[in-house]
Amino acid sequence: MEILDLVSSILANTMNRSTMLKHAGTRALPWDIIIVGGGATGAGVAVDAASRGYSTLLLEQHDFGKGTSSRSTKLVHGGVRYLEQGNVSLVMEALKERGLLRRNAPHLVSELQFVVPSYAWWEGPFYGIGLKVYQMLSGKYGFGPSQLISKEETLRRLPNVNPEGLTGGVVYYDGQFDDARLLINLIATAAGQGATLLNYAKVTALRKDADGIVDSVTWMDVETGETFESAARVVVNATGPFTDSVRHLAEADAERLIVPSQGAHLVLDRSFLPGDTAIMVPHTSDGRVMFAIPWHGHTLVGTTDTPITDTPLEPIPLDQEIDFILETAGLYLARKPTRGDILSHFAGIRPLAKSGHSSNTAALSRDHTIHIDKSGLLSITGGKWTTYRNMAEDCVNQAATLANLPDSQCITRTLNIHGHHNDASTFGPLSFYGADAPAIQALIRADATLGQPLDPKLPYCAAEVIWAAREEMARTVEDILARRTRALFLNAQAARRMAPRVASLLAQELRRGPQWQADQLADFNQIAAGYVARNG
Ligand SMILES: Cc1cc2nc3c(=O)[nH]c(=O)nc-3n(C[C@H](O)[C@H](O)[C@H](O)COP(=O)(O)OP(=O)(O)OC[C@H]3O[C@@H](n4cnc5c(N)ncnc54)[C@H](O)[C@@H]3O)c2cc1C
């Protein structure tokens, strides 16, 4: 990195949108790497590239994590199902990454106990053997040991499990995290390593040199409508479900790489899954795995795998998905959830790599794919949240070769992620902020009213809104309620109630007027309507 680059990257290394915009908009030199897309994949690539010393620009059309990366099942896992499909290498890779992520972000990744309830004599030994193998594959990166448990012990660990016909259970362990928070922490990590990262910056065109090789991107600051042109040695397309539309900016007739598939989740009250143990159902009636997990004091149930043709930025669970999850949960829970129990529901789109002509998206590979078009545009897609780091390492290795960048080793295996803290539980409801929690506590010490919950149903307070606006590039009410906090995903009605206060706090921080606040509320309420359960 040249001296001027270094100085400007140091200036840009805190998460401040104006500084990032200035840096991105005024740089005349080509960037080593421009990344399109600010989800798990793009953020991971930005951390990897910047920490190798490559000048790095990431452009996200909406907020960081707006796409699939805030809509996952929140598991850091090897994927029991992939073992069943015989994809041992994918499981081993993911289990290793699970271990690395727990070490690099201990404030966000925790061990979660699962029980597979058995309702036939053979299920215990059958799943017991499979889950033992799963545990063994993690080697030195292992979590807790798996074991068979009696019917009584199953009922003790899962007080609301359906007791009718229950014969026992199998215990195993996996990882759990908060996806949107890890994403924001990855963006901060990349910024700390010198990357420039912008939300609300949509890539609208890819330009090519005389040889037909992509050498610059045109992007728009969505807040002002102003457009910019940035040159790059290599452009990485990390746009998940949008991979093909960005590829089409370079080659209008490029053959599709992605088969989109939607997955929905329901959020219920904690009383449906009291305690700290999750349920894993290894075989639903459509041959999938389903989870019910404790998450942020609620119960998260999902997911589905529904082939779709369109890829909206704000997908909405389909009626049949909601019914299917409720029915399946009802088979395993003594107190059966109904539509009226749904506090929030959300959907995400899997960017599965296309293979052959399979119409069954559940059977498509979850491996990641790196594809280089003849224009030199490098697209990385597929994979899982859990494997984002390994995907990024692979991607930057290939991007560096393609762009002839100086050799530089990947260091992310041992790189602490922003917020790293080994004892974050001491921060109570602020534990997910890890090392940032004391700064939020200081805001509350200075003004105790900032520590009051914004709604009695959720633990979030005004200090978090101020923090998100000042330090985490939150720009809208939705950014705060959907991704800096998880209010919208946990309880959509509570999030709606919080919105006016959040709009007023944010307007103060961003120096906006009453009309902006009114527009924000209207926009947020429209989005929130997609999270509130419809009555069948
Ligand atoms: C229902 C479901 C459950 C899942 N559960 C798990 C799980 O428990 N554990 C796990 O490990 N994995 C899980 N996954 C997989 C994981 O969530 C995804 O692999 C991962 O989030 C994909 O991230 P991404 O960055 O590739 O895509 P995205 O998060 O969608 O990011 C792509 C980004 O590109 C941006 N973009 C698009 N076009 C442009 C443009 N023109 N200019 C700028 N930006 C643009 C979008 O706005 C978007 O933010 C799950 C997936 C789904 C769908």
Coordinates of C-alpha atoms and ligand atoms in Angstrom, one line a residue:
M1 CA 0.0 0.0 0.0
E2 CA 1.4 3.4 -0.9
I3 CA 1.8 6.1 1.8
L4 CA -1.1 8.3 0.6
D5 CA -3.4 5.2 0.5
L6 CA -2.2 4.3 4.0
V7 CA -3.0 7.7 5.4
S8 CA -6.4 7.9 3.9
S9 CA -7.2 4.4 4.9
I10 CA -6.3 5.2 8.5
L11 CA -8.6 8.2 8.3
A12 CA -11.4 5.9 7.1
N13 CA -10.9 3.2 9.6
T14 CA -13.7 4.0 11.9
M15 CA -17.2 3.3 10.8
N16 CA -18.3 6.8 9.7
R17 CA -20.3 7.1 6.5
S18 CA -19.3 10.6 5.6
T19 CA -15.6 9.8 5.9
M20 CA -16.1 6.5 4.0
L21 CA -18.0 8.3 1.3
K22 CA -15.3 11.0 0.9
H23 CA -12.6 8.4 0.7
A24 CA -14.5 6.2 -1.8
G25 CA -15.6 9.2 -3.9
T26 CA -12.3 11.0 -4.2
R27 CA -9.8 8.2 -4.7
A28 CA -8.1 8.6 -8.1
L29 CA -5.9 5.5 -8.0
P30 CA -7.4 2.1 -8.8
W31 CA -8.4 0.0 -5.8
D32 CA -6.7 -3.4 -5.6
I33 CA -10.1 -5.0 -5.0
I34 CA -13.6 -3.6 -5.2
I35 CA -16.3 -5.9 -3.6
V36 CA -19.9 -5.6 -4.6
G37 CA -22.2 -6.7 -1.8
G38 CA -22.1 -6.2 1.9
G39 CA -23.4 -9.5 3.2
A40 CA -21.4 -12.3 5.0
T41 CA -19.5 -13.1 1.8
G42 CA -18.6 -9.6 0.9
A43 CA -17.7 -8.5 4.4
G44 CA -15.5 -11.6 4.8
V45 CA -13.7 -10.9 1.6
A46 CA -13.2 -7.3 2.7
V47 CA -11.6 -8.4 6.0
D48 CA -9.4 -10.9 4.3
A49 CA -8.3 -8.5 1.5
A50 CA -7.7 -5.5 3.7
S51 CA -5.8 -7.5 6.3
R52 CA -3.4 -8.7 3.6
G53 CA -2.7 -5.1 2.9
Y54 CA -4.7 -4.8 -0.4
S55 CA -6.5 -1.5 -0.9
T56 CA -10.2 -2.5 -0.6
L57 CA -13.5 -0.9 -1.3
L58 CA -16.8 -2.6 -0.5
L59 CA -20.1 -1.2 -1.9
E60 CA -23.5 -2.3 -0.5
Q61 CA -26.7 -1.1 -2.2
H62 CA -28.8 -1.1 1.0
D63 CA -27.7 -1.6 4.5
F64 CA -24.9 -4.1 5.5
G65 CA -26.6 -7.4 6.0
K66 CA -29.9 -6.4 4.4
G67 CA -29.9 -9.5 2.2
T68 CA -29.7 -13.2 3.3
S69 CA -27.1 -12.6 5.9
S70 CA -29.5 -11.2 8.6
R71 CA -32.1 -13.9 7.8
S72 CA -30.3 -17.1 8.7
T73 CA -31.2 -19.8 11.3
K74 CA -28.3 -18.2 13.4
L75 CA -26.4 -21.5 13.6
V76 CA -22.6 -21.8 13.3
H77 CA -22.7 -25.4 12.3
G78 CA -21.3 -28.2 10.3
G79 CA -24.7 -29.1 8.9
V80 CA -26.0 -32.5 10.1
R81 CA -28.0 -32.8 6.9
Y82 CA -24.9 -32.5 4.7
L83 CA -23.4 -35.5 6.5
E84 CA -26.5 -37.5 5.6
Q85 CA -26.0 -36.4 2.0
G86 CA -22.5 -37.8 2.2
N87 CA -20.7 -34.4 1.9
V88 CA -18.1 -35.1 4.6
S89 CA -15.6 -32.6 3.3
L90 CA -18.2 -29.7 3.6
V91 CA -19.1 -30.8 7.1
M92 CA -15.5 -31.0 8.2
E93 CA -14.6 -27.7 6.7
A94 CA -17.7 -26.1 8.4
L95 CA -16.9 -27.7 11.8
K96 CA -13.4 -26.3 11.6
E97 CA -14.6 -22.9 10.8
R98 CA -17.2 -23.2 13.6
G99 CA -14.2 -23.6 16.0
L100 CA -12.2 -20.8 14.5
L101 CA -15.2 -18.4 14.7
R102 CA -15.9 -19.2 18.3
R103 CA -12.2 -18.4 19.0
N104 CA -12.2 -15.2 17.0
A105 CA -15.6 -13.8 18.0
P106 CA -16.3 -15.4 21.5
H107 CA -18.7 -12.5 22.3
L108 CA -21.0 -13.7 19.6
V109 CA -20.6 -17.4 19.1
S110 CA -21.8 -19.7 21.9
E111 CA -22.2 -23.4 22.3
L112 CA -25.8 -24.6 22.1
Q113 CA -27.2 -27.9 23.3
F114 CA -29.6 -29.7 20.9
V115 CA -31.8 -32.7 21.6
V116 CA -33.2 -34.9 18.8
P117 CA -36.4 -36.3 20.4
S118 CA -37.0 -40.0 19.5
Y119 CA -40.4 -41.4 18.9
A120 CA -39.4 -44.9 17.7
W121 CA -37.0 -47.4 19.3
W122 CA -34.5 -47.3 16.5
E123 CA -34.2 -43.5 16.2
G124 CA -32.0 -43.1 19.3
P125 CA -29.3 -45.5 18.2
F126 CA -29.6 -44.5 14.5
Y127 CA -29.2 -40.7 15.1
G128 CA -26.9 -41.4 18.0
I129 CA -24.3 -43.0 15.7
G130 CA -24.7 -40.2 13.1
L131 CA -24.2 -37.5 15.7
K132 CA -21.2 -39.2 17.2
V133 CA -19.6 -39.1 13.7
Y134 CA -20.6 -35.4 13.5
Q135 CA -18.8 -34.8 16.8
M136 CA -15.7 -36.8 15.7
L137 CA -15.4 -34.9 12.5
S138 CA -14.8 -31.7 14.4
G139 CA -11.5 -33.1 15.8
K140 CA -9.7 -30.5 18.0
Y141 CA -12.3 -27.9 17.1
G142 CA -15.0 -29.9 18.9
F143 CA -17.9 -28.7 21.0
G144 CA -19.6 -30.8 23.7
P145 CA -20.0 -34.6 23.4
S146 CA -23.1 -36.2 22.0
Q147 CA -25.0 -38.8 24.1
L148 CA -28.2 -40.8 24.2
I149 CA -30.7 -39.7 27.0
S150 CA -33.8 -41.3 28.5
K151 CA -37.3 -40.2 28.0
E152 CA -37.3 -38.6 31.5
E153 CA -34.1 -36.7 30.8
T154 CA -35.5 -35.5 27.4
L155 CA -38.6 -34.2 29.2
R156 CA -36.4 -32.4 31.8
R157 CA -34.3 -30.7 29.1
L158 CA -37.3 -29.9 26.8
P159 CA -40.3 -29.3 29.2
N160 CA -42.6 -28.5 26.2
V161 CA -41.7 -31.5 24.1
N162 CA -44.6 -33.7 23.0
P163 CA -44.5 -36.6 25.5
E164 CA -46.8 -38.9 23.5
G165 CA -44.8 -41.8 22.1
L166 CA -41.5 -40.2 23.2
T167 CA -38.8 -42.9 23.8
G168 CA -35.8 -40.7 24.6
G169 CA -33.5 -38.4 22.8
V170 CA -30.0 -37.7 21.4
V171 CA -28.0 -34.8 22.7
Y172 CA -25.4 -33.0 20.5
Y173 CA -23.8 -29.5 20.4
D174 CA -23.4 -26.9 17.8
G175 CA -22.8 -23.1 17.6
Q176 CA -25.2 -20.2 17.7
F177 CA -24.7 -16.6 16.9
D178 CA -26.4 -13.3 15.9
D179 CA -25.9 -13.0 12.2
A180 CA -26.5 -9.2 11.7
R181 CA -24.3 -8.3 14.7
L182 CA -21.5 -10.5 13.4
L183 CA -21.9 -8.8 10.1
I184 CA -21.6 -5.3 11.6
N185 CA -18.6 -6.5 13.6
L186 CA -17.0 -7.9 10.4
I187 CA -17.5 -4.5 8.6
A188 CA -15.8 -2.8 11.6
T189 CA -13.0 -5.3 11.5
A190 CA -12.5 -4.6 7.8
A191 CA -12.6 -0.9 8.5
G192 CA -10.0 -1.4 11.2
Q193 CA -7.8 -3.1 8.7
G194 CA -8.0 -0.1 6.4
A195 CA -10.9 -1.1 4.1
T196 CA -13.4 1.5 2.9
L197 CA -16.9 0.2 3.2
L198 CA -20.1 2.0 2.2
N199 CA -23.7 1.1 2.8
Y200 CA -26.4 2.7 0.5
A201 CA -24.0 2.6 -2.4
K202 CA -25.5 0.7 -5.3
V203 CA -23.4 -0.6 -8.2
T204 CA -25.2 0.4 -11.4
A205 CA -22.7 -0.5 -14.1
L206 CA -19.4 -2.3 -14.7
R207 CA -17.0 -0.8 -17.2
K208 CA -14.5 -2.7 -19.3
D209 CA -11.1 -1.8 -20.8
A210 CA -10.2 -2.1 -24.5
D211 CA -9.6 -5.9 -23.9
G212 CA -13.1 -6.4 -22.5
I213 CA -11.8 -6.8 -18.9
V214 CA -13.9 -5.2 -16.1
D215 CA -11.7 -2.4 -14.8
S216 CA -14.1 0.0 -13.0
V217 CA -17.5 0.2 -11.4
T218 CA -20.1 2.9 -11.5
W219 CA -22.0 3.3 -8.2
M220 CA -24.6 5.6 -6.8
D221 CA -24.8 7.2 -3.4
V222 CA -28.4 6.1 -2.8
E223 CA -28.9 8.9 -0.2
T224 CA -28.1 11.7 -2.6
G225 CA -28.4 10.1 -6.1
E226 CA -24.8 11.2 -6.9
T227 CA -22.9 8.8 -9.1
F228 CA -19.2 7.9 -8.9
E229 CA -16.8 5.8 -10.9
S230 CA -14.1 3.8 -9.1
A231 CA -11.3 1.9 -10.9
A232 CA -10.2 -1.6 -9.7
R233 CA -7.6 -4.2 -10.4
V234 CA -10.2 -6.8 -9.8
V235 CA -13.9 -6.7 -9.0
V236 CA -15.5 -9.3 -6.7
N237 CA -19.2 -9.9 -7.1
A238 CA -20.4 -11.1 -3.7
T239 CA -24.1 -10.3 -4.1
G240 CA -25.6 -13.6 -3.0
P241 CA -29.1 -14.0 -4.6
F242 CA -28.3 -11.0 -6.9
T243 CA -25.1 -12.6 -8.3
D244 CA -26.6 -13.1 -11.8
S245 CA -28.0 -9.6 -12.1
V246 CA -24.6 -8.1 -11.3
R247 CA -22.9 -10.5 -13.7
H248 CA -25.4 -9.3 -16.3
L249 CA -24.1 -5.8 -15.9
A250 CA -20.8 -7.1 -17.5
E251 CA -22.2 -9.7 -19.8
A252 CA -25.9 -9.4 -20.6
D253 CA -26.1 -13.0 -21.9
A254 CA -24.1 -14.7 -19.1
E255 CA -25.7 -18.1 -18.2
R256 CA -27.3 -18.1 -14.8
L257 CA -25.2 -19.4 -11.9
I258 CA -27.8 -19.2 -9.1
V259 CA -30.9 -21.1 -8.2
P260 CA -32.7 -19.1 -5.6
S261 CA -34.5 -20.9 -2.8
Q262 CA -36.4 -19.2 0.0
G263 CA -36.3 -20.2 3.7
A264 CA -38.8 -18.9 6.3
H265 CA -38.6 -18.7 10.1
L266 CA -41.2 -18.0 12.8
V267 CA -40.4 -16.3 16.1
L268 CA -42.5 -17.4 19.1
D269 CA -42.6 -16.6 22.8
R270 CA -39.8 -18.2 24.9
S271 CA -42.4 -20.4 26.7
F272 CA -42.6 -22.7 23.6
L273 CA -39.0 -23.7 24.3
P274 CA -38.3 -22.9 28.0
G275 CA -34.7 -23.6 29.0
D276 CA -31.5 -23.4 27.0
T277 CA -31.9 -26.5 24.8
A278 CA -32.8 -26.5 21.2
I279 CA -34.7 -29.2 19.2
M280 CA -33.5 -30.6 16.0
V281 CA -35.9 -32.6 13.8
P282 CA -33.8 -34.6 11.4
H283 CA -36.6 -35.6 9.0
T284 CA -39.6 -33.4 8.3
S285 CA -42.4 -34.6 6.0
D286 CA -40.6 -32.9 3.1
G287 CA -37.3 -34.6 4.0
R288 CA -35.6 -31.5 5.6
V289 CA -34.1 -30.7 8.9
M290 CA -36.0 -28.3 11.2
F291 CA -34.9 -26.5 14.3
A292 CA -36.5 -24.8 17.2
I293 CA -33.9 -22.8 19.0
P294 CA -33.8 -20.3 21.9
W295 CA -32.7 -17.0 20.5
H296 CA -32.5 -13.6 22.3
G297 CA -35.1 -14.8 24.9
H298 CA -37.5 -16.0 22.2
T299 CA -38.1 -19.3 20.2
L300 CA -36.9 -19.3 16.6
V301 CA -38.4 -22.1 14.4
G302 CA -37.5 -22.9 10.9
T303 CA -36.7 -23.3 8.1
T304 CA -38.2 -24.2 4.7
D305 CA -36.7 -24.7 1.3
T306 CA -39.0 -23.3 -1.4
P307 CA -37.7 -22.8 -5.0
I308 CA -38.5 -19.3 -6.2
T309 CA -38.0 -17.4 -9.4
D310 CA -37.8 -13.8 -8.2
T311 CA -35.2 -12.4 -5.7
P312 CA -36.7 -9.5 -3.8
L313 CA -34.6 -7.6 -1.3
E314 CA -37.4 -8.0 1.2
P315 CA -38.8 -11.5 0.8
I316 CA -41.9 -12.4 2.7
P317 CA -42.8 -15.9 4.1
L318 CA -45.4 -17.7 2.0
D319 CA -48.6 -18.9 3.6
Q320 CA -47.7 -22.5 2.9
E321 CA -44.3 -22.0 4.6
I322 CA -45.9 -20.6 7.7
D323 CA -48.4 -23.5 7.8
F324 CA -45.7 -26.1 7.3
I325 CA -43.5 -24.7 10.1
L326 CA -46.5 -24.5 12.5
E327 CA -47.6 -28.1 11.6
T328 CA -44.1 -29.5 12.0
A329 CA -43.5 -27.7 15.3
G330 CA -47.0 -28.9 16.5
L331 CA -45.9 -32.5 16.1
Y332 CA -43.0 -32.0 18.5
L333 CA -44.4 -29.6 21.0
A334 CA -46.9 -30.3 23.7
R335 CA -48.3 -26.8 23.5
K336 CA -48.8 -26.3 19.8
P337 CA -48.2 -22.9 18.3
T338 CA -50.8 -21.2 16.1
R339 CA -50.7 -18.2 13.8
G340 CA -51.8 -16.0 16.7
D341 CA -48.6 -17.0 18.6
I342 CA -46.2 -15.7 15.9
L343 CA -44.4 -12.6 17.1
S344 CA -42.5 -12.1 13.9
H345 CA -41.7 -14.0 10.8
F346 CA -39.0 -13.5 8.2
A347 CA -37.6 -15.1 5.0
G348 CA -34.2 -15.2 3.4
I349 CA -33.0 -16.4 0.0
R350 CA -30.3 -19.0 -0.4
P351 CA -28.0 -18.3 -3.3
L352 CA -27.5 -21.9 -4.2
A353 CA -25.0 -22.8 -7.0
K354 CA -26.8 -24.2 -10.0
S355 CA -26.0 -27.8 -10.8
G356 CA -27.6 -29.9 -13.6
H357 CA -31.4 -29.8 -13.8
S358 CA -32.4 -30.7 -10.2
S359 CA -35.7 -29.1 -9.3
N360 CA -35.2 -30.0 -5.6
T361 CA -33.3 -27.1 -4.1
A362 CA -32.9 -29.0 -0.8
A363 CA -30.6 -31.4 -2.8
L364 CA -28.5 -28.7 -4.3
S365 CA -24.9 -28.2 -3.1
R366 CA -24.2 -25.8 -0.2
D367 CA -20.5 -25.7 -1.2
H368 CA -19.3 -22.3 -2.3
T369 CA -18.5 -21.6 -6.0
I370 CA -16.0 -19.1 -7.4
H371 CA -16.7 -18.3 -11.0
I372 CA -14.7 -16.0 -13.2
D373 CA -16.4 -14.6 -16.3
K374 CA -14.5 -13.9 -19.5
S375 CA -14.8 -10.2 -18.5
G376 CA -12.6 -11.0 -15.4
L377 CA -15.5 -10.4 -13.0
L378 CA -15.0 -12.8 -10.1
S379 CA -18.3 -14.0 -8.5
I380 CA -18.3 -15.9 -5.2
T381 CA -21.5 -17.5 -4.1
G382 CA -23.2 -20.4 -2.2
G383 CA -21.5 -21.7 1.0
K384 CA -22.8 -20.8 4.4
W385 CA -22.5 -18.1 7.0
T386 CA -20.3 -20.6 9.0
T387 CA -17.8 -20.9 6.2
Y388 CA -17.6 -17.2 5.3
R389 CA -13.9 -16.9 6.4
N390 CA -12.7 -19.9 4.4
M391 CA -14.7 -18.7 1.4
A392 CA -13.1 -15.3 1.6
E393 CA -9.6 -16.8 1.8
D394 CA -10.3 -18.8 -1.3
C395 CA -11.7 -15.8 -3.1
V396 CA -8.9 -13.4 -2.3
N397 CA -6.3 -16.0 -3.3
Q398 CA -7.9 -16.2 -6.7
A399 CA -8.6 -12.5 -7.0
A400 CA -4.9 -11.7 -6.2
T401 CA -3.7 -14.1 -8.9
L402 CA -6.2 -12.7 -11.4
A403 CA -5.2 -9.1 -10.7
N404 CA -1.5 -10.0 -10.3
L405 CA -1.4 -8.4 -6.8
P406 CA 1.7 -8.9 -4.7
D407 CA 1.7 -12.1 -2.7
S408 CA 0.4 -11.7 0.8
Q409 CA -0.6 -14.4 3.3
C410 CA -4.1 -14.7 4.7
I411 CA -4.1 -14.0 8.4
T412 CA -7.8 -14.3 9.2
R413 CA -7.6 -17.7 10.9
T414 CA -6.3 -16.0 14.0
L415 CA -7.6 -12.4 13.5
N416 CA -9.8 -11.2 16.3
I417 CA -13.2 -9.9 15.1
H418 CA -14.2 -6.5 16.3
G419 CA -15.8 -6.7 19.7
H420 CA -13.7 -9.7 20.7
H421 CA -14.2 -10.3 24.4
N422 CA -13.8 -13.5 26.4
D423 CA -16.2 -12.7 29.1
A424 CA -18.9 -10.7 27.4
S425 CA -21.7 -12.2 29.5
T426 CA -20.8 -9.8 32.3
F427 CA -22.3 -7.0 30.1
G428 CA -25.8 -8.5 30.5
P429 CA -28.2 -7.4 27.8
L430 CA -25.3 -5.6 26.1
S431 CA -23.1 -8.8 25.9
F432 CA -23.5 -9.0 22.1
Y433 CA -21.5 -5.8 21.8
G434 CA -18.5 -7.5 23.4
A435 CA -15.7 -5.0 23.9
D436 CA -17.9 -2.1 22.7
A437 CA -20.4 -2.6 25.6
P438 CA -18.5 -0.3 28.0
A439 CA -18.8 2.6 25.6
I440 CA -22.6 2.1 25.5
Q441 CA -22.7 1.7 29.3
A442 CA -20.8 5.1 29.5
L443 CA -23.6 6.7 27.4
I444 CA -26.1 5.4 30.0
R445 CA -24.0 6.6 32.9
A446 CA -24.0 10.1 31.4
D447 CA -27.8 10.0 31.0
A448 CA -29.7 7.3 32.8
T449 CA -32.8 7.8 30.6
L450 CA -30.9 6.4 27.7
G451 CA -30.8 3.0 29.5
Q452 CA -34.6 2.6 29.8
P453 CA -36.1 -0.1 27.5
L454 CA -37.7 1.4 24.4
D455 CA -40.5 -1.2 24.7
P456 CA -41.3 -3.4 27.7
K457 CA -41.3 -6.6 25.5
L458 CA -37.7 -6.2 24.4
P459 CA -34.4 -5.3 26.1
Y460 CA -33.2 -2.6 23.7
C461 CA -32.6 1.0 24.9
A462 CA -32.0 4.5 23.4
A463 CA -28.2 4.3 24.1
E464 CA -28.0 1.5 21.5
V465 CA -29.7 3.7 18.9
I466 CA -27.2 6.5 19.5
W467 CA -24.3 4.1 19.4
A468 CA -25.6 2.6 16.1
A469 CA -25.9 6.0 14.5
R470 CA -22.5 7.2 15.7
E471 CA -20.4 4.1 15.4
E472 CA -22.1 1.6 13.2
M473 CA -23.3 3.6 10.2
A474 CA -27.0 3.1 10.9
R475 CA -28.9 5.4 8.5
T476 CA -32.5 4.5 8.9
V477 CA -35.1 3.4 11.5
E478 CA -35.1 0.0 9.7
D479 CA -31.3 -0.3 10.1
I480 CA -31.6 0.1 13.8
L481 CA -34.7 -2.1 14.4
A482 CA -33.9 -4.9 12.0
R483 CA -30.1 -5.2 12.1
R484 CA -28.3 -3.1 14.8
T485 CA -30.8 -4.5 17.3
R486 CA -33.0 -7.5 16.3
A487 CA -36.3 -5.9 17.4
L488 CA -38.1 -6.4 14.1
F489 CA -37.1 -10.1 13.9
L490 CA -38.1 -10.8 17.5
N491 CA -41.4 -9.0 17.8
A492 CA -42.7 -7.0 14.9
Q493 CA -45.5 -5.2 16.9
A494 CA -43.0 -4.1 19.6
A495 CA -40.7 -2.9 16.9
R496 CA -43.5 -0.8 15.4
R497 CA -44.1 0.7 18.9
M498 CA -40.4 1.6 19.2
A499 CA -40.2 3.2 15.8
P500 CA -41.3 6.8 16.6
R501 CA -38.8 7.1 19.4
V502 CA -36.0 5.6 17.3
A503 CA -36.9 8.0 14.4
S504 CA -36.6 10.9 16.7
L505 CA -33.3 9.8 18.3
L506 CA -31.9 9.1 14.9
A507 CA -33.1 12.4 13.4
Q508 CA -31.2 14.2 16.2
E509 CA -28.0 12.2 15.6
L510 CA -28.1 12.6 11.8
R511 CA -29.5 16.2 11.9
R512 CA -32.7 15.5 10.0
G513 CA -36.0 17.3 10.1
P514 CA -39.6 16.3 10.9
Q515 CA -40.4 15.3 7.2
W516 CA -37.5 12.8 7.3
Q517 CA -38.9 11.3 10.5
A518 CA -42.4 11.0 9.0
D519 CA -41.0 9.4 5.8
Q520 CA -38.8 7.0 7.9
L521 CA -41.9 5.9 9.9
A522 CA -43.9 5.3 6.8
D523 CA -41.1 3.3 5.2
F524 CA -40.5 1.3 8.4
N525 CA -44.2 0.5 8.9
Q526 CA -44.5 -0.8 5.4
I527 CA -41.6 -3.2 5.8
A528 CA -42.7 -4.3 9.3
A529 CA -46.1 -5.3 7.8
G530 CA -44.2 -8.2 6.1
Y531 CA -43.0 -9.5 9.5
V532 CA -46.4 -9.5 11.2
A533 CA -48.3 -12.8 10.9
R534 CA -51.4 -12.8 8.7
N535 CA -54.4 -14.7 9.9
G536 CA -54.2 -17.6 7.5
Ligands
LIG1 C1 -33.3 -19.4 5.5 C2 -31.8 -19.5 5.6 C3 -31.2 -20.0 6.7 C4 -29.8 -20.1 6.8 N1 -29.2 -20.5 8.0 C5 -27.9 -20.6 8.1 C6 -27.3 -21.0 9.3 O1 -28.0 -21.2 10.3 N2 -26.0 -21.1 9.4 C7 -25.2 -20.8 8.3 O2 -24.0 -21.0 8.4 N3 -25.7 -20.4 7.1 C8 -27.0 -20.3 7.0 N4 -27.6 -19.8 5.8 C9 -26.7 -19.4 4.7 C10 -26.2 -18.0 4.9 O3 -27.1 -17.2 5.5 C11 -25.8 -17.5 3.5 O4 -24.9 -18.4 2.9 C12 -25.1 -16.1 3.6 O5 -25.8 -15.2 4.4 C13 -25.0 -15.5 2.2 O6 -24.4 -14.3 2.3 P1 -24.0 -13.4 1.0 O7 -23.2 -12.3 1.4 O8 -23.5 -14.3 -0.1 O9 -25.4 -12.9 0.5 P2 -26.3 -11.7 1.0 O10 -26.3 -11.6 2.5 O11 -27.6 -11.7 0.4 O12 -25.5 -10.4 0.6 C14 -25.5 -9.9 -0.7 C15 -25.6 -8.4 -0.7 O13 -25.4 -7.9 -2.0 C16 -26.1 -6.7 -2.1 N5 -26.2 -6.2 -3.5 C17 -26.9 -6.8 -4.4 N6 -26.8 -6.1 -5.6 C18 -26.0 -5.1 -5.3 C19 -25.5 -4.0 -6.1 N7 -25.9 -3.8 -7.4 N8 -24.7 -3.1 -5.6 C20 -24.3 -3.2 -4.3 N9 -24.8 -4.2 -3.5 C21 -25.6 -5.1 -4.0 C22 -27.4 -7.0 -1.4 O14 -28.1 -5.8 -1.0 C23 -27.0 -7.9 -0.3 O15 -26.8 -7.2 1.0 C24 -29.0 -19.7 5.7 C25 -29.6 -19.2 4.5 C26 -31.0 -19.1 4.5 C27 -31.6 -18.5 3.3

